[in-house]
Short mmCIF file of C-alpha atoms and ligand atoms in Angstrom, two decimals:
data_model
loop_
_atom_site.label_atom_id
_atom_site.label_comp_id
_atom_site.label_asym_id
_atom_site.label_seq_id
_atom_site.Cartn_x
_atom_site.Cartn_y
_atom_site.Cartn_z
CA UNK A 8 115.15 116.46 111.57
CA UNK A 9 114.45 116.05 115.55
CA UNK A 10 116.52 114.99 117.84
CA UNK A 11 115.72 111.23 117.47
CA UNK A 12 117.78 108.66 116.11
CA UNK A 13 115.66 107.12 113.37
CA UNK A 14 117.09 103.78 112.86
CA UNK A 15 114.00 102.11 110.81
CA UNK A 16 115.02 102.31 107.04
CA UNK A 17 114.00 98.97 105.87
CA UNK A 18 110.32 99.96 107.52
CA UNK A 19 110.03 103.09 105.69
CA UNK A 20 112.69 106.24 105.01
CA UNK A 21 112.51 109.83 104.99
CA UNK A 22 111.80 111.33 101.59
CA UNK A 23 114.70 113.09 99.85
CA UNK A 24 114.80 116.83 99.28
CA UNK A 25 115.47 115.83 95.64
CA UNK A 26 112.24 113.50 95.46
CA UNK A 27 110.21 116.14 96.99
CA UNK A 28 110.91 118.99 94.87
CA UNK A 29 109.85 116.69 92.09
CA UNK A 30 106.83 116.29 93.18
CA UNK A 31 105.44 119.66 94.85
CA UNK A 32 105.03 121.06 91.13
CA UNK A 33 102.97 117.95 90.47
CA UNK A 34 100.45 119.40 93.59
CA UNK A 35 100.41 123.10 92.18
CA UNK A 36 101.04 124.31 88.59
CA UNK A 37 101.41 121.10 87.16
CA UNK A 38 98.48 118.60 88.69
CA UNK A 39 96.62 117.82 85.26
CA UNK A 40 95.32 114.58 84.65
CA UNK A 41 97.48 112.62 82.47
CA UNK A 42 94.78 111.34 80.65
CA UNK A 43 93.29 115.02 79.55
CA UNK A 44 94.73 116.19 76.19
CA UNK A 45 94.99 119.68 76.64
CA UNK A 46 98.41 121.19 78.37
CA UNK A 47 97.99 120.38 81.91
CA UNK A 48 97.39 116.70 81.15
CA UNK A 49 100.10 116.49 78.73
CA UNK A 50 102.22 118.09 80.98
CA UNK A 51 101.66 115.66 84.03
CA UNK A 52 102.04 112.72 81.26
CA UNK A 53 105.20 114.24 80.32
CA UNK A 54 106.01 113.73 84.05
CA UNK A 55 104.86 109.99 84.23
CA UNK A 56 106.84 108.89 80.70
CA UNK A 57 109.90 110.96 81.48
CA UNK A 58 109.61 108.90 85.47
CA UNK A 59 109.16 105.93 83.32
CA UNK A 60 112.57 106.36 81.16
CA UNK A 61 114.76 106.94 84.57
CA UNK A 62 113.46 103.96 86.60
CA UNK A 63 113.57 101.88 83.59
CA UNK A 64 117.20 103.51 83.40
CA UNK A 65 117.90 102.48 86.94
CA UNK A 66 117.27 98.85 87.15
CA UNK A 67 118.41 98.62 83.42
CA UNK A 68 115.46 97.79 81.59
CA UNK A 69 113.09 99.88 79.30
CA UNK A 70 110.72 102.27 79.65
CA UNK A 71 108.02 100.40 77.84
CA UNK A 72 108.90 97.35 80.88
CA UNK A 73 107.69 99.59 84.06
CA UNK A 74 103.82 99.72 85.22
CA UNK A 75 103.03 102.09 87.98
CA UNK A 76 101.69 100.92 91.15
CA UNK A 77 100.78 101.83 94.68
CA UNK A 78 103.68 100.36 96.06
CA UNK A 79 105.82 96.57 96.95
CA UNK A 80 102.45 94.93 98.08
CA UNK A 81 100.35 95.90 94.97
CA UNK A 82 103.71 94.90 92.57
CA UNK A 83 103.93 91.60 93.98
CA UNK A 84 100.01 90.68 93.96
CA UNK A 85 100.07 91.84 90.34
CA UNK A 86 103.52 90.15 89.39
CA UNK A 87 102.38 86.72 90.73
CA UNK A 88 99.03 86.82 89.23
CA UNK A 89 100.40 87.80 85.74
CA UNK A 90 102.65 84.52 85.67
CA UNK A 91 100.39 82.60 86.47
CA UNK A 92 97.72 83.81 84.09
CA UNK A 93 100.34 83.76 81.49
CA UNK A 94 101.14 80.00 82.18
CA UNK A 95 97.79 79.47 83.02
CA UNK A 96 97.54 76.26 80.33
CA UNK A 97 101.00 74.54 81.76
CA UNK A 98 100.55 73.90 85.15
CA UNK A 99 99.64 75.04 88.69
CA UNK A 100 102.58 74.98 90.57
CA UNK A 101 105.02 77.49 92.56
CA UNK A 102 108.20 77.80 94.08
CA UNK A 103 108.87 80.56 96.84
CA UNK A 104 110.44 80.64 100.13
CA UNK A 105 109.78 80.84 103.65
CA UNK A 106 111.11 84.07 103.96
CA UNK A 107 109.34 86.40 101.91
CA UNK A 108 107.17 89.30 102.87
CA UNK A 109 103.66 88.71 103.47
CA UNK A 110 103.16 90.38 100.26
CA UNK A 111 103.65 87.15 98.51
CA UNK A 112 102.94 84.68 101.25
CA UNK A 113 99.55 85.96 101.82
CA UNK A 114 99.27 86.03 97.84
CA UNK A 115 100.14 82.66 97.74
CA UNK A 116 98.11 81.42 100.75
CA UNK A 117 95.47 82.92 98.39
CA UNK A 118 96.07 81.24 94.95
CA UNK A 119 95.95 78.18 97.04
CA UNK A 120 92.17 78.42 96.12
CA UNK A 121 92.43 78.46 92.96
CA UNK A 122 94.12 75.15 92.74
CA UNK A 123 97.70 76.26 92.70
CA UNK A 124 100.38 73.96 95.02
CA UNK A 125 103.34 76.02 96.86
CA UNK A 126 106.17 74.75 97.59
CA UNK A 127 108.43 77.17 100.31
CA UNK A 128 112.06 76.52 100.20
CA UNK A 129 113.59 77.09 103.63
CA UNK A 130 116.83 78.99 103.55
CA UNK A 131 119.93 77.93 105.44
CA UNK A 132 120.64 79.83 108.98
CA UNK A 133 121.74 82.99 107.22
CA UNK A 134 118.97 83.74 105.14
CA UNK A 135 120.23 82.46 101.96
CA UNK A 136 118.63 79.88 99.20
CA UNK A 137 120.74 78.11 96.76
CA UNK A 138 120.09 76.97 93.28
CA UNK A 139 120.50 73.19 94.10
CA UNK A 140 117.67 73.91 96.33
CA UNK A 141 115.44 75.70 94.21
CA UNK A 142 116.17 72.59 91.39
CA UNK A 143 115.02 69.82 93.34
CA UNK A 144 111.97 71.82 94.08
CA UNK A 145 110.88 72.36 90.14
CA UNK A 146 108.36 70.36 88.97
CA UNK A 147 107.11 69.71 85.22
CA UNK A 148 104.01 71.99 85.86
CA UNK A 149 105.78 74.57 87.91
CA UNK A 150 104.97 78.03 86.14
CA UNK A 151 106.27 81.00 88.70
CA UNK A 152 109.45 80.73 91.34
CA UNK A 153 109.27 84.19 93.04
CA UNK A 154 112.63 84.46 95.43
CA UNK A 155 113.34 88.07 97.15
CA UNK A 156 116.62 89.61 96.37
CA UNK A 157 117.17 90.95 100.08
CA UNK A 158 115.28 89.84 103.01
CA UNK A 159 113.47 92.66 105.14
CA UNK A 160 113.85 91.21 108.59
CA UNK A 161 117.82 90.11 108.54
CA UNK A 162 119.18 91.88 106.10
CA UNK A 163 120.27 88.78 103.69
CA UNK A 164 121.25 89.23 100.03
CA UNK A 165 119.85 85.96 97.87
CA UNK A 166 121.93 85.03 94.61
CA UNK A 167 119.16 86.11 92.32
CA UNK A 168 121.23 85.44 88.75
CA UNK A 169 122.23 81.95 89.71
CA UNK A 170 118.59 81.14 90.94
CA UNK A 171 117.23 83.02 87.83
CA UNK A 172 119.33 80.62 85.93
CA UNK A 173 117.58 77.23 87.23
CA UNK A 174 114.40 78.87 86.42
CA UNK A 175 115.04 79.48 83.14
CA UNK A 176 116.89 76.34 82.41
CA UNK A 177 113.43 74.72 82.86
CA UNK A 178 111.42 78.14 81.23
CA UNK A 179 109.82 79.11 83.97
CA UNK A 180 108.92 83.01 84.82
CA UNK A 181 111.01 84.26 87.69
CA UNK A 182 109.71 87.18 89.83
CA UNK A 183 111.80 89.15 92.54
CA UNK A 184 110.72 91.41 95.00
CA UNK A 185 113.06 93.79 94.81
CA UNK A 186 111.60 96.38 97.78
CA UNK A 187 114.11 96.20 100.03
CA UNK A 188 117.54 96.13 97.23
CA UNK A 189 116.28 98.67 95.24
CA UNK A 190 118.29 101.79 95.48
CA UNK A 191 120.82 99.84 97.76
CA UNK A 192 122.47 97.40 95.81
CA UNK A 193 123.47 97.26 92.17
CA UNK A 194 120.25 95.79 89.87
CA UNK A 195 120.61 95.27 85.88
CA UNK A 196 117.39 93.35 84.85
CA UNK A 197 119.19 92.02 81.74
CA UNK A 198 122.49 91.08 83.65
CA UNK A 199 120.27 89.14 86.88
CA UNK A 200 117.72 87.59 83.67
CA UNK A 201 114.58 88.10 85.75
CA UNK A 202 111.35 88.32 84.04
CA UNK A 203 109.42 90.55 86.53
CA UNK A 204 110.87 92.70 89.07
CA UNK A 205 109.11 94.69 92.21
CA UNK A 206 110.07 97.92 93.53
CA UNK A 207 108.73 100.37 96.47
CA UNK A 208 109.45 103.85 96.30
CA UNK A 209 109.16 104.85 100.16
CA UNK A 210 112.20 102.11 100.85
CA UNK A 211 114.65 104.67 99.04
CA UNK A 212 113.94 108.07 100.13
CA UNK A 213 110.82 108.10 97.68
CA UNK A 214 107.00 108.63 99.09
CA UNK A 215 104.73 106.03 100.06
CA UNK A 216 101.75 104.71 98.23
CA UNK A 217 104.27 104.93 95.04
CA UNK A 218 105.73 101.50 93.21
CA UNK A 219 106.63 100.02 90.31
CA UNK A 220 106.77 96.55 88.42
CA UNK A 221 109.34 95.57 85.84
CA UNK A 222 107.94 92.84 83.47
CA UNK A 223 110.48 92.04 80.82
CA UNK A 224 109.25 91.63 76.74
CA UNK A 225 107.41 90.49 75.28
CA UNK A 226 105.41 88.88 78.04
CA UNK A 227 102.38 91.41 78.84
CA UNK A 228 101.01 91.72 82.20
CA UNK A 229 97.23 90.90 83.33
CA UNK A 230 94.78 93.89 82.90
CA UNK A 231 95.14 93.73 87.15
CA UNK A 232 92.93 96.61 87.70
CA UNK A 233 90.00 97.38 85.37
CA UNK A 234 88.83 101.25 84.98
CA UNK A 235 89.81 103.83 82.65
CA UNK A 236 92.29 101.83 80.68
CA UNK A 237 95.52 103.75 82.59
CA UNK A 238 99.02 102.21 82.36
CA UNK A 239 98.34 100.99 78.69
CA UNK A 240 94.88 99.03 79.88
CA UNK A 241 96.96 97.02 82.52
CA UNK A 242 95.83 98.72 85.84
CA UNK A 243 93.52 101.10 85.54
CA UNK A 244 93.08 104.53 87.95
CA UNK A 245 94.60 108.03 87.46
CA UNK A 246 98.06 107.51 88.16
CA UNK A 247 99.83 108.96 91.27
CA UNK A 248 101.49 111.61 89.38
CA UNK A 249 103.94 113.05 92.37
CA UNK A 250 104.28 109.81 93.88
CA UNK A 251 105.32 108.94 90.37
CA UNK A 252 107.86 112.02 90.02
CA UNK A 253 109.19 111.64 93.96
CA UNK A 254 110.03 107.43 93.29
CA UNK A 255 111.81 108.51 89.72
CA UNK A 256 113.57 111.57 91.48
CA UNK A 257 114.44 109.22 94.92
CA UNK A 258 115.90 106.05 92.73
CA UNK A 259 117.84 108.17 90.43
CA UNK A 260 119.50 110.20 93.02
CA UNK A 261 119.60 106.60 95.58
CA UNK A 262 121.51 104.70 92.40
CA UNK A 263 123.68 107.76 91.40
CA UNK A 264 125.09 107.72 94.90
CA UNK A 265 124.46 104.12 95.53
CA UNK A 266 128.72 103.13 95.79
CA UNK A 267 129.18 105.98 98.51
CA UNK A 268 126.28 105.43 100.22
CA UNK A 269 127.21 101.89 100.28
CA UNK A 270 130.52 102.11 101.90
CA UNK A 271 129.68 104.77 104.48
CA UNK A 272 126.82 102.48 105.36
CA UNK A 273 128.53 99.36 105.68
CA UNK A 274 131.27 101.00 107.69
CA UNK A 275 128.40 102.18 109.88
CA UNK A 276 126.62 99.02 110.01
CA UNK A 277 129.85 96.93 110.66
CA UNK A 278 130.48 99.48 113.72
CA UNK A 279 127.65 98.44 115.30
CA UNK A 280 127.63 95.11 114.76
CA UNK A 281 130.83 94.74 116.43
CA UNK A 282 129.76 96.76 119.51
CA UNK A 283 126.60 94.79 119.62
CA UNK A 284 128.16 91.45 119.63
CA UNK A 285 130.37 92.51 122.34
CA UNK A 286 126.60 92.24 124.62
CA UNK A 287 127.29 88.70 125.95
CA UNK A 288 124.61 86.52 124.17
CA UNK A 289 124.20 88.33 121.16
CA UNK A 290 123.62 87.06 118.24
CA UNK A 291 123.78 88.85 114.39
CA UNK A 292 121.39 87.59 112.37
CA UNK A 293 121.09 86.93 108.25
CA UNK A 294 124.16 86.46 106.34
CA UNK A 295 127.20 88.38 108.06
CA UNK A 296 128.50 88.66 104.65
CA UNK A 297 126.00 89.09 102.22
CA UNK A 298 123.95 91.67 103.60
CA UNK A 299 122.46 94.71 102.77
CA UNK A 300 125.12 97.78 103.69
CA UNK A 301 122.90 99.71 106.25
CA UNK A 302 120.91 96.49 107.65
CA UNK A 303 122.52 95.17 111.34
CA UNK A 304 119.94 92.76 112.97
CA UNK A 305 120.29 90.66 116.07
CA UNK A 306 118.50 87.75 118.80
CA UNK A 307 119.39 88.64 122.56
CA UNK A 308 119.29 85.19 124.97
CA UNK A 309 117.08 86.39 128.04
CA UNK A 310 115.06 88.87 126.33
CA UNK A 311 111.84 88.16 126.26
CA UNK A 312 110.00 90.29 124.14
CA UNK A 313 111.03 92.41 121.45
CA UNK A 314 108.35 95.02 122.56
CA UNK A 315 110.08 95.58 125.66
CA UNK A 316 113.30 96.70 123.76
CA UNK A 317 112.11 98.40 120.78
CA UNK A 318 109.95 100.96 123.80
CA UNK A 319 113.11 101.32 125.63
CA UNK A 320 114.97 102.18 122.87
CA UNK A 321 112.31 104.33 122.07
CA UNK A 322 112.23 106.10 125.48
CA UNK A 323 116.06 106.71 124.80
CA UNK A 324 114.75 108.77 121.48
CA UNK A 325 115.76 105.33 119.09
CA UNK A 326 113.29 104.20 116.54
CA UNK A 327 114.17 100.82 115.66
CA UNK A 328 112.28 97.39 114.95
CA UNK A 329 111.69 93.52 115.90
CA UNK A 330 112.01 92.74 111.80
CA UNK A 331 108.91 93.71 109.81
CA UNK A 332 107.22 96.91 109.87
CA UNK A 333 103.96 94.89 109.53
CA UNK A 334 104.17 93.40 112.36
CA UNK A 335 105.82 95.27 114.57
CA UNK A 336 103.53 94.95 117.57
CA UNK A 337 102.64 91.64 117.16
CA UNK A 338 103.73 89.03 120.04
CA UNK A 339 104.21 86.82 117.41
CA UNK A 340 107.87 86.03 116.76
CA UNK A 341 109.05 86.83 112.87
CA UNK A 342 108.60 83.91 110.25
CA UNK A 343 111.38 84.75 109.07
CA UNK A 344 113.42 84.19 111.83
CA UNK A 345 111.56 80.72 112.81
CA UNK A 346 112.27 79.81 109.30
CA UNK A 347 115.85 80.18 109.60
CA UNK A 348 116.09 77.67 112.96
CA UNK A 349 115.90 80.11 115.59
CA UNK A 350 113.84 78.87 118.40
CA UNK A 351 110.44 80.39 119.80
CA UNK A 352 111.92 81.97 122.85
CA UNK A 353 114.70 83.68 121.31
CA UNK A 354 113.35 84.84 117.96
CA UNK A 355 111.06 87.24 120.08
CA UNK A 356 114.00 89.05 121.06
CA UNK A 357 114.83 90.20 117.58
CA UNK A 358 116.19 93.73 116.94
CA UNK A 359 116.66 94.97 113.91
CA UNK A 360 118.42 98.43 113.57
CA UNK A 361 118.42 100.10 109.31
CA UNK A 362 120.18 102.76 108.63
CA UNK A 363 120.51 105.54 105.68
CA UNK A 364 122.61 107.99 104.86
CA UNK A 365 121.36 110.40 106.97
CA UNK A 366 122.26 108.53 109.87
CA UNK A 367 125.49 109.95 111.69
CA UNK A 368 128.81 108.15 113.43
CA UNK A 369 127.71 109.64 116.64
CA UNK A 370 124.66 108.33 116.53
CA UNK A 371 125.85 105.13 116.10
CA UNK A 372 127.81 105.68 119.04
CA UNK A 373 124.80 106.18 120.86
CA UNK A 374 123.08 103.40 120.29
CA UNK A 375 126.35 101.54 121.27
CA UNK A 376 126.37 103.24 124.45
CA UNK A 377 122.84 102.67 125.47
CA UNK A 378 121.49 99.05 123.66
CA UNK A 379 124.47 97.04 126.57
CA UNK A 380 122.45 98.84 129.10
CA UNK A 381 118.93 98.28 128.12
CA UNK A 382 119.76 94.88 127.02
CA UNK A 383 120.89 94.08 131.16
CA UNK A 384 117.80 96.07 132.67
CA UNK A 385 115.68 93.28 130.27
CA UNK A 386 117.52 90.50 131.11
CA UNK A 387 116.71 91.78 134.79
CA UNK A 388 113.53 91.44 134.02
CA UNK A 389 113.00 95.29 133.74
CA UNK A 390 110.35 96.89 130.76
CA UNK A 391 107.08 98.10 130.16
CA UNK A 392 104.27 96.08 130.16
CA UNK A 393 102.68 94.54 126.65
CA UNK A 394 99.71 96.12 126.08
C1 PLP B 21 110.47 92.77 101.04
C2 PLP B 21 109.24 93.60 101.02
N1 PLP B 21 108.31 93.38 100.08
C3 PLP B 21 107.18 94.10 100.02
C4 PLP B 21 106.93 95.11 100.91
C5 PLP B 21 105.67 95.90 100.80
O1 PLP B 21 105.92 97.16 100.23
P1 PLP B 21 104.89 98.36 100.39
O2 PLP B 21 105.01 98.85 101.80
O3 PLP B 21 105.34 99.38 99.39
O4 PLP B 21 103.54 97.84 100.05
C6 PLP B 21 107.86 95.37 101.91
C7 PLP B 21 107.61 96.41 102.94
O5 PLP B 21 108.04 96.33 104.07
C8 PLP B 21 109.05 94.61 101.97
O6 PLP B 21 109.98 94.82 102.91
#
């Protein structure tokens, strides 16, 4: 590791050494094809069902419920167009929320054009939805709700079971994008009732370009991607065998260690968030209690643009972020943050800091030390210019 203070976890984290000495062999001696039948293929499909059995072990569900995929974006496009294909003959309706990644709002915006309605249910001014909400909103053809179980740009922890619950009540398939809990906080498929589940293996210490979807049985996902047949016909394409090993390897390891972790983040995390509300006009963002442990994010009144801060910080060797990796140098100021109330002007000043467990008490301390300081040269109208 350098000398920077990488404080960007919910944009992407550093793979473990554990999830990347699962997957070198997969590169040398062991990079058959898992669809050949001689030794070297069986071998690598020994890799991919024996991946299979520990996520499925992780989240609580079985093996014969996860379906590899490149990563969050892919699970969600897939898990969204599988309920609806699958309730194709009652109705064309969906419930979602204002706040999700643009995995599924895109995906939505999408669907629109084949005749499906949206409805987005704005959360309160922490982040979070509630199941009085999400009942008003059903509708007799409503087929999918899809509600995150933690928000990526402010940290917020929704009450998946109880929302599960409403959707049920009425039998309708309930999808979570699970990218940014997995790994962090407790999941147990069978104990939250959701039908279909997302997952993201670079969010945990895993590699990128490596996901997984849980879809519960019996139902039987779409044949997303046609090819070779891969991933029992489903989605098709030789599988991303180390990818595959590294995201088993990296959510094992994340949800053995998942209680420490936990509590040395959140002491981090709560650290920080006191020093940074100490900054006259500061503000925390997302739920102050139901958060994810290493995720602090904040509005500053009188600074401008986000862009300013995140290269100062930058120039003091702190990688941080406005909110969403995908749009981290946009000008435009976070949905997510509009959607909570926050006004124009100030939700371009968000900051969000995300930290792991290979982030350090002194370097917390620096970023206390230096964020008061950058925050007044900004508010003095000090920064680089936006390109
Ligand atoms: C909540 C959420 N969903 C989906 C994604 C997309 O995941 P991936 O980068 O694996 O495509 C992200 C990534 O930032 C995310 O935070």
């Amino acid at each position: 590791m350098t000398s920077k203070i990488y404080a960007d976890n919910s944009a992407t984290t550093a793979v473990s050494e554990k999830a990347l000495s699962a997957m070198l062999p997969c590169f040398r001696e062991n990079f058959g094809n898992p669809s050949a039948i001689y030794s070297y293929g069986q071998e690598a499909k020994n890799v991919l069902e024996n991946s299979r059995k520990i996520i499925g072990k992780a989240i609580g569900a079985l093996n014969n419920e996860i379906y590899f995929t490149s990563g969050g974006t892919e699970s969600d496009n897939w898990a969204i167009y599988s309920a609806c294909e699958l309730k194709s003959k009652i109705g064309k309706h969906i419930v979602s929320t204002a706040i999700e990644h643009n995995a599924i709002l895109r995906t939505l915006e999408k669907i629109q054009g084949l005749g499906y309605e949206i409805t987005l249910l704005s959360p309160d001014k922490n982040g979070r939805i509630s199941p009085e909400q999400l009942e008003k909103a059903i509708r007799n053809d409503t087929v999918l709700v899809s509600i995150m179980m933690a928000n990526n740009v402010v940290g917020t922890v929704l009450p998946i079971k109880e929302l599960c619950a409403v959707a049920h009540k009425h039998n309708i398939i309930f999808h979570t994008d699970a990218v940014q809990a997995a790994a962090h906080i407790p999941i147990d498929v069978r104990n939250l009732g959701v039908d279909l589940l997302s997952i993201s293996a670079h969010k945990f210490h895993g590699p990128k370009g490596a996901g997984a979807m849980f879809l519960k049985i019996p139902l039987i996902p779409t044949a997303y991607i046609t090819g070779g047949g891969q991933e029992k016909g489903r989605r098709s394409g030789t599988e991303n065998v180390a990818g595959i090993a590294g995201m088993s390897a990296a959510i094992e390891e994340g949800v053995e260690n998942l209680e420490g972790n936990a509590k040395y983040l959140t002491a981090l995390r709560d650290k920080l968030i006191e020093y940074t509300l100490k900054i006259p006009g500061a503000y925390l963002t997302g739920d102050p209690v139901n958060r994810l442990p290493g995720h602090a994010s904040f509005v500053f009144e009188g600074v401008k643009q986000s862009v300013y801060l995140i290269n100062m910080l930058n120039d003091e060797g702190i990688c941080a972020s406005s909110g969403s990796a995908c749009s981290a140098s946009s000008k435009e100021a976070p949905h997510v943050l509009k959607s909570l109330g926050y006004d124009d002007e100030i939700s371009h000043s968000a900051l969000r800091i995300s930290l792991s467990h290979y982030n350090t008490e002194k370097e917390i301390g620096i970023i206390n030390e230096k964020l008061p300081r950058i925050i007044t040269e900004l508010r003095k109208g000090k920064g680089p210019p936006i390109i």
